[in-house]
Amino acid sequence: MNNEPFLSLMLTSGGDSRILVPTGQNTNRYGASPYPRATLGYASSTANDISLSAFGQLENFVSRAPAGALSDPAFYTQTLEAQRRRLRDAWDLENDVDVIFAPSGTDLEFVALALANALSGKRVVNILLGQDEVGSGCVFAAAGQFFANETALESFVQKGSYVEGFEDTDLINLPIRDEHGHPFDSATITAHLKVIGERHIGTGHHLLVHAVHGSKTGLILPDLDHIDQLRARFGNSLSIVVDACQCRLEPGAIRAYLDRGAMVMLSGSKFVGGPPFSGFLLVPSREAPHRNLAKGLSKLFRRAEWPIAWQCAEHLPGGTNPGLILRVEAALFEMERYRLLPHEERNRVIDAFGSAVHKLSSRLEADLVLPALDGPALHQSTLATLDLSRCHGQPDFATAQRWCRVLSARGLRLGQPVKCRKFPSGEWAGTLRISLSMPLIVELSNLPSEKLDQRLESDMARIADVLEAAARPRVA
């Protein structure tokens, strides 16, 4: 039996409109396909095609499942519980770390907000760091508002309207770069957070601070020492959620956040390389809430997606989301085989990637947006943002978006442009992002070093050829 059409359909179900592939097309709005393709994929900062190996894993998963299992609530609950255990194992986490599943990383914003609300019983002031360097829907979700006109459970909601229970949420957007595109340091960000905290906690509010570990350009803010300062200053009046949805971090970094009582958001796409969309919120057991969760979550989540022992989630509906467990299964497959790859092999591929990207940026006369390729950590070494503002013609943001589409049409996928710096005119400068994923690292590790260098340099040369052609003036 050919399961490819069925699996492709299931992988685009159980989410919002972002996951859908429009009629007559073969990709979603991010250019990602629900089946394997022979594309050159360096777009893991945005969204991935599912790998051929992961697709084969899903074929095995479906063929082993009992008839009708994907629509069976008991099977759904059992599968998610097994996937929780595998997720903890993949990241070397203790068994008492709670895991909440979501149809996307953006939906995790609702989870963090709900937990801060239920833990404190107070009005929540949600501080979002760098709204231009997180998902576009996060600004709505972090404010407690629907970010689309549908959810994984509801075919129609009003985008921008409040989820029931979050009407009192205050959202503060805190920039993480200055007007010239230079990132603020951790001390500066922390100083702003302290001022905001003193003002709002003093009036009886609860603070929810977003830390970011690997923004769209790889920033980490604030650092662990400054998180400790915030915790010491504000105690239980503060909740912390770490947006690590790029997943460019090691297990030890996750444990360090959890040890500090922070929640951690991860995505099954991005660096993990699974199909879009799936999300996981890791919660230290001591942060489990005792008050009831917001009623409006019943339009966003099913009961099995929350920890079984959490009585505060009993009002959530039953049922299943087959697309979610398939996307999670694919993501776990990628995590598990990447973890089996020796560190020296991972580093060999990552080092070769860095050298090839440096040659690409030199050829294009593009600057690297820090912290790209500025150190060995995954958030630096596996993701590079090219600032195109000094390139011929000084391409702006809209031009970079067009170039991204031109590349994709030629089978070369890069990450979406991100807003980092402005021209004196006030227009945003163009950028492009190029990144490695877990499945790409596994694939490239099979090449001997000489062949690896040749492959990466050839890939970068193909990208440069297309960009240089796109930049040439057109003759009428």
Short mmCIF file of C-alpha atoms in Angstrom, two decimals:
data_model
loop_
_atom_site.label_atom_id
_atom_site.label_comp_id
_atom_site.label_asym_id
_atom_site.label_seq_id
_atom_site.Cartn_x
_atom_site.Cartn_y
_atom_site.Cartn_z
CA MET A 1 0.00 0.00 0.00
CA ASN A 2 1.31 3.48 -0.93
CA ASN A 3 0.99 5.63 2.20
CA GLU A 4 2.59 8.75 0.71
CA PRO A 5 -0.64 10.65 -0.17
CA PHE A 6 -2.20 9.74 3.19
CA LEU A 7 0.87 10.77 5.19
CA SER A 8 1.29 14.02 3.27
CA LEU A 9 -2.34 14.88 3.97
CA MET A 10 -2.03 14.01 7.66
CA LEU A 11 1.15 16.08 8.06
CA THR A 12 -0.79 19.18 6.98
CA SER A 13 -3.71 18.56 9.34
CA GLY A 14 -4.35 19.55 12.92
CA GLY A 15 -2.92 23.05 12.86
CA ASP A 16 -3.72 26.54 11.59
CA SER A 17 -3.58 27.88 8.04
CA ARG A 18 0.21 28.11 8.03
CA ILE A 19 0.50 24.35 7.74
CA LEU A 20 -1.81 24.01 4.75
CA VAL A 21 -0.66 23.46 1.18
CA PRO A 22 -2.93 25.49 -1.14
CA THR A 23 -4.71 23.64 -3.93
CA GLY A 24 -2.49 23.32 -6.98
CA GLN A 25 0.73 23.93 -5.03
CA ASN A 26 3.17 21.59 -3.32
CA THR A 27 4.41 23.74 -0.44
CA ASN A 28 2.98 25.78 2.42
CA ARG A 29 3.46 29.55 2.73
CA TYR A 30 7.00 28.99 4.03
CA GLY A 31 8.01 26.94 1.00
CA ALA A 32 8.09 23.66 2.96
CA SER A 33 6.65 20.44 1.55
CA PRO A 34 4.87 17.62 3.46
CA TYR A 35 6.80 15.01 1.50
CA PRO A 36 10.51 14.53 0.69
CA ARG A 37 11.94 16.56 -2.21
CA ALA A 38 15.29 16.78 -3.96
CA THR A 39 15.80 20.40 -2.91
CA LEU A 40 18.92 21.97 -1.49
CA GLY A 41 17.68 22.79 1.99
CA TYR A 42 19.49 25.36 4.14
CA ALA A 43 16.21 26.81 5.45
CA SER A 44 16.05 25.18 8.89
CA SER A 45 15.77 28.62 10.50
CA THR A 46 12.26 28.81 9.00
CA ALA A 47 10.71 25.46 8.04
CA ASN A 48 11.85 22.17 6.58
CA ASP A 49 10.72 19.59 4.11
CA ILE A 50 10.42 16.24 5.84
CA SER A 51 13.48 14.08 5.17
CA LEU A 52 13.22 10.85 3.19
CA SER A 53 14.37 8.86 6.22
CA ALA A 54 11.80 10.47 8.54
CA PHE A 55 9.06 9.88 5.98
CA GLY A 56 10.04 6.21 5.92
CA GLN A 57 9.82 6.17 9.72
CA LEU A 58 6.25 7.47 9.51
CA GLU A 59 5.33 4.82 6.97
CA ASN A 60 6.53 2.19 9.44
CA PHE A 61 4.72 3.91 12.31
CA VAL A 62 1.40 3.93 10.44
CA SER A 63 1.76 0.36 9.17
CA ARG A 64 2.42 -0.92 12.71
CA ALA A 65 -0.53 0.93 14.26
CA PRO A 66 -3.78 -1.01 14.73
CA ALA A 67 -6.63 -0.27 12.34
CA GLY A 68 -8.32 3.00 13.28
CA ALA A 69 -5.66 3.83 15.87
CA LEU A 70 -5.00 7.37 14.65
CA SER A 71 -8.58 8.35 15.54
CA ASP A 72 -8.60 6.44 18.86
CA PRO A 73 -8.28 8.75 21.92
CA ALA A 74 -6.70 5.98 23.99
CA PHE A 75 -4.02 5.39 21.35
CA TYR A 76 -3.46 9.16 21.14
CA THR A 77 -2.91 9.40 24.89
CA GLN A 78 -0.60 6.37 24.97
CA THR A 79 1.43 7.60 22.01
CA LEU A 80 1.94 11.07 23.44
CA GLU A 81 2.99 9.58 26.77
CA ALA A 82 5.57 7.40 25.00
CA GLN A 83 6.75 10.43 23.02
CA ARG A 84 7.19 12.37 26.27
CA ARG A 85 9.56 9.68 27.52
CA ARG A 86 11.52 9.69 24.25
CA LEU A 87 11.77 13.48 24.27
CA ARG A 88 13.21 13.43 27.81
CA ASP A 89 15.68 10.73 26.77
CA ALA A 90 16.72 12.64 23.64
CA TRP A 91 17.61 15.70 25.75
CA ASP A 92 18.95 13.82 28.82
CA LEU A 93 16.23 15.15 31.10
CA GLU A 94 14.92 13.80 34.38
CA ASN A 95 11.62 11.93 34.42
CA ASP A 96 9.97 14.62 36.56
CA VAL A 97 10.17 17.22 33.76
CA ASP A 98 6.63 17.76 32.50
CA VAL A 99 6.03 18.03 28.75
CA ILE A 100 3.16 19.82 27.01
CA PHE A 101 2.64 19.31 23.27
CA ALA A 102 1.37 22.01 20.93
CA PRO A 103 0.50 22.22 17.23
CA SER A 104 3.24 24.85 16.77
CA GLY A 105 5.86 26.85 18.63
CA THR A 106 3.55 29.87 18.50
CA ASP A 107 0.83 27.96 20.40
CA LEU A 108 3.35 27.44 23.20
CA GLU A 109 2.99 31.14 24.01
CA PHE A 110 -0.52 30.39 25.26
CA VAL A 111 0.83 27.60 27.45
CA ALA A 112 3.46 29.80 29.10
CA LEU A 113 0.89 32.54 29.66
CA ALA A 114 -1.62 30.08 31.12
CA LEU A 115 0.95 28.66 33.54
CA ALA A 116 2.07 32.11 34.71
CA ASN A 117 -1.57 33.03 35.24
CA ALA A 118 -2.45 29.82 37.09
CA LEU A 119 0.68 29.89 39.26
CA SER A 120 0.23 33.47 40.39
CA GLY A 121 -3.52 34.11 40.22
CA LYS A 122 -2.59 37.69 39.25
CA ARG A 123 -2.72 39.88 36.17
CA VAL A 124 0.23 38.92 33.97
CA VAL A 125 2.62 41.38 32.37
CA ASN A 126 4.26 39.47 29.53
CA ILE A 127 7.60 40.83 28.32
CA LEU A 128 8.49 39.66 24.81
CA LEU A 129 12.07 40.14 23.72
CA GLY A 130 12.78 41.06 20.11
CA GLN A 131 9.42 40.69 18.39
CA ASP A 132 11.14 40.92 14.97
CA GLU A 133 13.31 37.92 15.85
CA VAL A 134 10.57 35.54 16.99
CA GLY A 135 7.65 34.09 15.03
CA SER A 136 5.28 36.71 13.63
CA GLY A 137 2.25 35.21 15.41
CA CYS A 138 3.99 35.32 18.78
CA VAL A 139 3.05 38.97 19.28
CA PHE A 140 -0.65 38.02 19.25
CA ALA A 141 -0.28 34.83 21.29
CA ALA A 142 1.92 36.47 23.92
CA ALA A 143 -0.83 39.06 24.40
CA GLY A 144 -3.36 36.25 24.91
CA GLN A 145 -4.97 36.74 21.50
CA PHE A 146 -5.70 34.28 18.70
CA PHE A 147 -2.96 34.66 16.09
CA ALA A 148 -4.94 33.14 13.21
CA ASN A 149 -8.56 32.69 12.20
CA GLU A 150 -8.51 29.01 13.12
CA THR A 151 -6.87 26.69 15.63
CA ALA A 152 -6.12 22.98 15.73
CA LEU A 153 -9.61 22.49 17.28
CA GLU A 154 -11.73 25.35 15.96
CA SER A 155 -12.35 26.03 12.28
CA PHE A 156 -13.18 29.67 12.99
CA VAL A 157 -11.98 32.09 15.65
CA GLN A 158 -11.37 35.81 15.33
CA LYS A 159 -7.71 36.68 14.88
CA GLY A 160 -6.75 39.33 17.43
CA SER A 161 -9.61 38.50 19.83
CA TYR A 162 -8.72 37.36 23.33
CA VAL A 163 -8.62 33.75 24.37
CA GLU A 164 -11.02 33.44 27.31
CA GLY A 165 -9.11 33.95 30.54
CA PHE A 166 -6.34 36.12 29.04
CA GLU A 167 -8.26 39.39 28.68
CA ASP A 168 -6.19 41.16 31.37
CA THR A 169 -2.80 40.32 29.85
CA ASP A 170 -0.39 43.23 29.35
CA LEU A 171 2.24 42.81 26.65
CA ILE A 172 5.51 44.74 26.54
CA ASN A 173 7.78 44.41 23.52
CA LEU A 174 11.44 44.91 24.43
CA PRO A 175 13.83 45.47 21.47
CA ILE A 176 17.06 43.45 21.44
CA ARG A 177 18.88 45.49 18.76
CA ASP A 178 19.46 49.22 18.39
CA GLU A 179 18.47 51.20 15.29
CA HIS A 180 21.78 50.31 13.64
CA GLY A 181 21.17 46.59 14.06
CA HIS A 182 23.67 46.11 16.89
CA PRO A 183 22.43 43.74 19.61
CA PHE A 184 22.06 44.98 23.16
CA ASP A 185 24.13 43.07 25.68
CA SER A 186 22.63 40.99 28.46
CA ALA A 187 23.32 43.60 31.13
CA THR A 188 21.40 46.26 29.20
CA ILE A 189 18.42 43.97 28.63
CA THR A 190 18.43 42.94 32.29
CA ALA A 191 18.50 46.57 33.44
CA HIS A 192 15.38 47.24 31.37
CA LEU A 193 13.70 44.14 32.80
CA LYS A 194 14.45 45.25 36.36
CA VAL A 195 12.87 48.66 35.76
CA ILE A 196 9.76 47.06 34.24
CA GLY A 197 9.60 44.53 37.04
CA GLU A 198 9.80 47.11 39.81
CA ARG A 199 7.05 49.17 38.20
CA HIS A 200 4.58 46.34 37.61
CA ILE A 201 5.25 43.97 40.49
CA GLY A 202 4.91 46.91 42.82
CA THR A 203 1.31 47.33 41.66
CA GLY A 204 0.44 43.67 42.28
CA HIS A 205 1.11 42.21 38.84
CA HIS A 206 2.95 39.01 37.95
CA LEU A 207 5.86 39.22 35.52
CA LEU A 208 6.39 36.71 32.70
CA VAL A 209 9.78 37.28 31.10
CA HIS A 210 10.72 35.78 27.75
CA ALA A 211 14.35 34.86 27.55
CA VAL A 212 15.55 33.89 24.10
CA HIS A 213 18.09 31.17 23.34
CA GLY A 214 18.84 31.43 19.67
CA SER A 215 16.68 34.13 18.11
CA LYS A 216 16.19 34.26 14.34
CA THR A 217 19.76 35.56 14.17
CA GLY A 218 21.14 33.44 17.02
CA LEU A 219 21.06 35.83 19.99
CA ILE A 220 20.88 34.66 23.62
CA LEU A 221 19.35 37.19 26.04
CA PRO A 222 19.55 37.46 28.99
CA ASP A 223 22.33 35.10 30.01
CA LEU A 224 22.15 32.69 32.95
CA ASP A 225 23.88 35.01 35.43
CA HIS A 226 21.38 37.75 34.72
CA ILE A 227 18.48 35.29 34.91
CA ASP A 228 19.79 34.46 38.40
CA GLN A 229 19.77 38.17 39.25
CA LEU A 230 16.17 38.54 38.11
CA ARG A 231 15.11 35.47 40.08
CA ALA A 232 16.87 36.73 43.22
CA ARG A 233 15.28 40.17 42.88
CA PHE A 234 11.69 39.21 42.09
CA GLY A 235 11.32 35.68 43.48
CA ASN A 236 7.91 34.10 42.99
CA SER A 237 6.55 37.27 41.40
CA LEU A 238 8.45 36.27 38.26
CA SER A 239 7.96 33.47 35.75
CA ILE A 240 10.52 32.82 33.03
CA VAL A 241 9.98 31.10 29.71
CA VAL A 242 12.91 30.49 27.39
CA ASP A 243 12.15 30.64 23.67
CA ALA A 244 14.55 27.99 22.38
CA CYS A 245 12.33 27.04 19.43
CA GLN A 246 15.30 27.14 17.07
CA CYS A 247 16.58 24.20 19.19
CA ARG A 248 20.20 25.21 18.63
CA LEU A 249 21.39 24.23 22.08
CA GLU A 250 22.81 21.25 23.94
CA PRO A 251 20.99 19.24 26.65
CA GLY A 252 23.07 20.87 29.38
CA ALA A 253 21.73 24.30 28.46
CA ILE A 254 18.15 23.07 28.75
CA ARG A 255 18.86 21.56 32.17
CA ALA A 256 20.45 24.83 33.31
CA TYR A 257 17.25 26.72 32.49
CA LEU A 258 15.00 24.10 34.09
CA ASP A 259 17.15 24.12 37.24
CA ARG A 260 16.36 27.83 37.53
CA GLY A 261 12.63 27.17 37.41
CA ALA A 262 12.31 28.38 33.81
CA MET A 263 9.98 26.84 31.26
CA VAL A 264 11.62 25.98 27.92
CA MET A 265 9.94 26.11 24.50
CA LEU A 266 11.25 23.79 21.78
CA SER A 267 10.10 23.14 18.23
CA GLY A 268 10.18 19.92 16.22
CA SER A 269 11.06 21.86 13.07
CA LYS A 270 13.88 24.43 12.71
CA PHE A 271 17.23 22.83 13.72
CA VAL A 272 15.57 19.53 14.60
CA GLY A 273 14.51 19.25 10.97
CA GLY A 274 11.10 17.67 11.46
CA PRO A 275 8.12 18.77 9.37
CA PRO A 276 6.37 21.98 10.41
CA PHE A 277 4.62 22.41 12.87
CA SER A 278 5.03 20.94 16.39
CA GLY A 279 6.04 22.36 19.74
CA PHE A 280 7.05 21.14 23.19
CA LEU A 281 7.03 23.08 26.44
CA LEU A 282 9.29 21.65 29.15
CA VAL A 283 8.15 22.52 32.67
CA PRO A 284 10.05 21.86 35.92
CA SER A 285 7.83 19.74 38.13
CA ARG A 286 7.82 22.35 40.90
CA GLU A 287 6.25 24.83 38.45
CA ALA A 288 3.14 22.69 37.86
CA PRO A 289 0.07 24.85 38.62
CA HIS A 290 -2.60 24.11 41.22
CA ARG A 291 -5.16 26.67 40.03
CA ASN A 292 -7.39 25.92 37.06
CA LEU A 293 -6.07 26.82 33.64
CA ALA A 294 -7.77 29.44 31.45
CA LYS A 295 -11.07 28.21 30.00
CA GLY A 296 -10.16 29.38 26.52
CA LEU A 297 -7.44 26.75 26.22
CA SER A 298 -10.25 24.33 25.32
CA LYS A 299 -10.25 25.94 21.86
CA LEU A 300 -6.54 25.32 21.45
CA PHE A 301 -5.52 22.03 23.10
CA ARG A 302 -6.72 18.51 23.77
CA ARG A 303 -6.43 16.91 27.19
CA ALA A 304 -3.82 14.30 26.22
CA GLU A 305 -1.41 17.03 25.13
CA TRP A 306 -1.03 18.09 28.78
CA PRO A 307 0.50 15.99 31.58
CA ILE A 308 -1.82 13.24 32.76
CA ALA A 309 -1.36 14.14 36.43
CA TRP A 310 -2.40 17.78 35.99
CA GLN A 311 -5.94 18.02 37.36
CA CYS A 312 -6.05 21.68 36.35
CA ALA A 313 -6.32 20.58 32.70
CA GLU A 314 -9.38 18.34 33.11
CA HIS A 315 -11.66 20.82 31.32
CA LEU A 316 -9.78 20.34 28.04
CA PRO A 317 -11.58 18.23 25.41
CA GLY A 318 -10.68 14.69 24.43
CA GLY A 319 -10.22 13.52 20.88
CA THR A 320 -7.13 13.17 18.73
CA ASN A 321 -4.83 15.14 16.46
CA PRO A 322 -3.25 12.54 14.15
CA GLY A 323 -1.21 15.15 12.32
CA LEU A 324 0.45 16.26 15.55
CA ILE A 325 1.61 12.82 16.66
CA LEU A 326 2.98 12.14 13.16
CA ARG A 327 4.92 15.41 13.15
CA VAL A 328 6.20 14.72 16.66
CA GLU A 329 7.20 11.20 15.63
CA ALA A 330 9.21 12.55 12.70
CA ALA A 331 10.88 15.16 14.92
CA LEU A 332 11.81 12.55 17.52
CA PHE A 333 13.29 10.34 14.80
CA GLU A 334 15.55 13.22 13.73
CA MET A 335 16.57 14.01 17.32
CA GLU A 336 17.38 10.40 18.10
CA ARG A 337 19.54 9.70 15.06
CA TYR A 338 21.38 13.02 15.47
CA ARG A 339 22.18 12.14 19.10
CA LEU A 340 23.76 8.89 17.90
CA LEU A 341 26.23 10.81 15.74
CA PRO A 342 29.60 11.25 17.51
CA HIS A 343 30.40 14.83 18.54
CA GLU A 344 33.54 14.89 16.42
CA GLU A 345 31.48 14.06 13.32
CA ARG A 346 28.95 16.79 14.09
CA ASN A 347 31.76 19.30 14.61
CA ARG A 348 33.48 18.27 11.38
CA VAL A 349 30.35 19.09 9.39
CA ILE A 350 29.67 22.31 11.30
CA ASP A 351 33.24 23.57 10.82
CA ALA A 352 33.09 22.87 7.08
CA PHE A 353 29.76 24.69 6.88
CA GLY A 354 31.25 27.75 8.58
CA SER A 355 34.16 27.88 6.14
CA ALA A 356 31.83 27.59 3.15
CA VAL A 357 29.52 30.35 4.42
CA HIS A 358 32.46 32.69 5.01
CA LYS A 359 33.44 32.21 1.36
CA LEU A 360 29.86 32.87 0.29
CA SER A 361 29.64 36.10 2.30
CA SER A 362 32.99 37.28 0.90
CA ARG A 363 31.90 36.60 -2.67
CA LEU A 364 28.63 38.49 -2.16
CA GLU A 365 30.35 41.26 -0.14
CA ALA A 366 27.75 40.63 2.56
CA ASP A 367 28.38 41.12 6.26
CA LEU A 368 27.55 38.44 8.81
CA VAL A 369 25.05 39.57 11.44
CA LEU A 370 26.50 38.75 14.85
CA PRO A 371 26.59 36.28 16.52
CA ALA A 372 26.73 34.30 13.25
CA LEU A 373 29.81 32.04 13.05
CA ASP A 374 31.29 33.85 16.05
CA GLY A 375 31.86 30.78 18.23
CA PRO A 376 31.39 27.02 18.51
CA ALA A 377 27.97 26.99 20.21
CA LEU A 378 25.12 25.68 18.06
CA HIS A 379 23.22 28.98 18.00
CA GLN A 380 26.32 30.60 16.49
CA SER A 381 27.85 27.88 14.33
CA THR A 382 24.81 26.36 12.59
CA LEU A 383 22.96 29.56 11.60
CA ALA A 384 24.28 32.54 9.67
CA THR A 385 22.40 35.71 8.75
CA LEU A 386 23.80 37.60 5.77
CA ASP A 387 23.38 41.39 5.87
CA LEU A 388 22.97 42.40 2.22
CA SER A 389 23.03 46.16 2.81
CA ARG A 390 26.55 46.61 1.39
CA CYS A 391 25.91 44.37 -1.63
CA HIS A 392 25.54 45.81 -5.11
CA GLY A 393 22.34 47.85 -5.32
CA GLN A 394 21.85 47.80 -1.53
CA PRO A 395 18.90 45.36 -1.59
CA ASP A 396 16.13 46.16 0.85
CA PHE A 397 13.94 43.74 2.79
CA ALA A 398 11.38 43.32 -0.01
CA THR A 399 14.16 42.56 -2.48
CA ALA A 400 15.60 39.93 -0.15
CA GLN A 401 12.16 38.34 0.09
CA ARG A 402 11.97 38.21 -3.70
CA TRP A 403 15.45 36.70 -3.92
CA CYS A 404 14.40 34.06 -1.42
CA ARG A 405 11.51 33.11 -3.72
CA VAL A 406 13.82 33.05 -6.76
CA LEU A 407 16.20 30.70 -4.94
CA SER A 408 13.33 28.45 -3.88
CA ALA A 409 12.03 28.25 -7.46
CA ARG A 410 15.45 26.90 -8.42
CA GLY A 411 15.43 24.27 -5.69
CA LEU A 412 17.62 26.26 -3.28
CA ARG A 413 15.88 26.96 0.03
CA LEU A 414 17.23 29.54 2.49
CA GLY A 415 15.61 30.91 5.61
CA GLN A 416 13.25 33.86 5.41
CA PRO A 417 14.75 37.35 5.70
CA VAL A 418 14.67 38.89 9.16
CA LYS A 419 14.65 42.58 10.09
CA CYS A 420 17.98 43.49 11.70
CA ARG A 421 19.09 46.98 10.62
CA LYS A 422 17.70 50.00 8.80
CA PHE A 423 19.03 52.20 6.04
CA PRO A 424 19.23 55.95 6.81
CA SER A 425 15.96 56.25 4.87
CA GLY A 426 14.25 54.14 7.53
CA GLU A 427 13.77 51.16 5.19
CA TRP A 428 14.78 47.74 6.47
CA ALA A 429 17.90 46.31 4.88
CA GLY A 430 17.75 42.94 3.16
CA THR A 431 19.02 39.80 4.84
CA LEU A 432 19.14 36.09 4.07
CA ARG A 433 19.59 33.23 6.51
CA ILE A 434 21.45 30.02 5.83
CA SER A 435 21.48 27.18 8.33
CA LEU A 436 22.18 23.56 9.10
CA SER A 437 19.64 21.11 10.52
CA MET A 438 20.05 17.83 12.37
CA PRO A 439 19.11 15.71 9.31
CA LEU A 440 21.45 17.70 7.05
CA ILE A 441 24.32 17.25 9.49
CA VAL A 442 23.62 13.49 9.59
CA GLU A 443 23.53 13.36 5.77
CA LEU A 444 26.74 15.37 5.32
CA SER A 445 28.59 13.35 7.97
CA ASN A 446 28.59 10.41 5.55
CA LEU A 447 31.00 12.30 3.26
CA PRO A 448 34.77 12.16 3.76
CA SER A 449 36.26 15.56 4.57
CA GLU A 450 37.43 16.38 1.05
CA LYS A 451 34.06 15.49 -0.46
CA LEU A 452 32.31 17.38 2.35
CA ASP A 453 34.21 20.58 1.57
CA GLN A 454 33.50 20.18 -2.14
CA ARG A 455 29.79 19.61 -1.55
CA LEU A 456 29.36 22.64 0.71
CA GLU A 457 31.40 24.96 -1.50
CA SER A 458 29.44 23.78 -4.53
CA ASP A 459 26.16 24.46 -2.72
CA MET A 460 27.25 27.96 -1.72
CA ALA A 461 28.45 28.66 -5.26
CA ARG A 462 25.03 27.70 -6.63
CA ILE A 463 23.38 30.08 -4.18
CA ALA A 464 25.78 32.89 -5.12
CA ASP A 465 25.23 32.34 -8.84
CA VAL A 466 21.47 32.78 -8.45
CA LEU A 467 21.78 35.83 -6.20
CA GLU A 468 24.27 37.55 -8.51
CA ALA A 469 21.99 36.90 -11.48
CA ALA A 470 18.99 38.25 -9.57
CA ALA A 471 20.93 41.40 -8.67
CA ARG A 472 21.87 42.27 -12.27
CA PRO A 473 19.97 45.22 -13.76
CA ARG A 474 17.24 44.12 -16.10
CA VAL A 475 17.32 45.37 -19.67
CA ALA A 476 13.94 46.39 -21.04
#
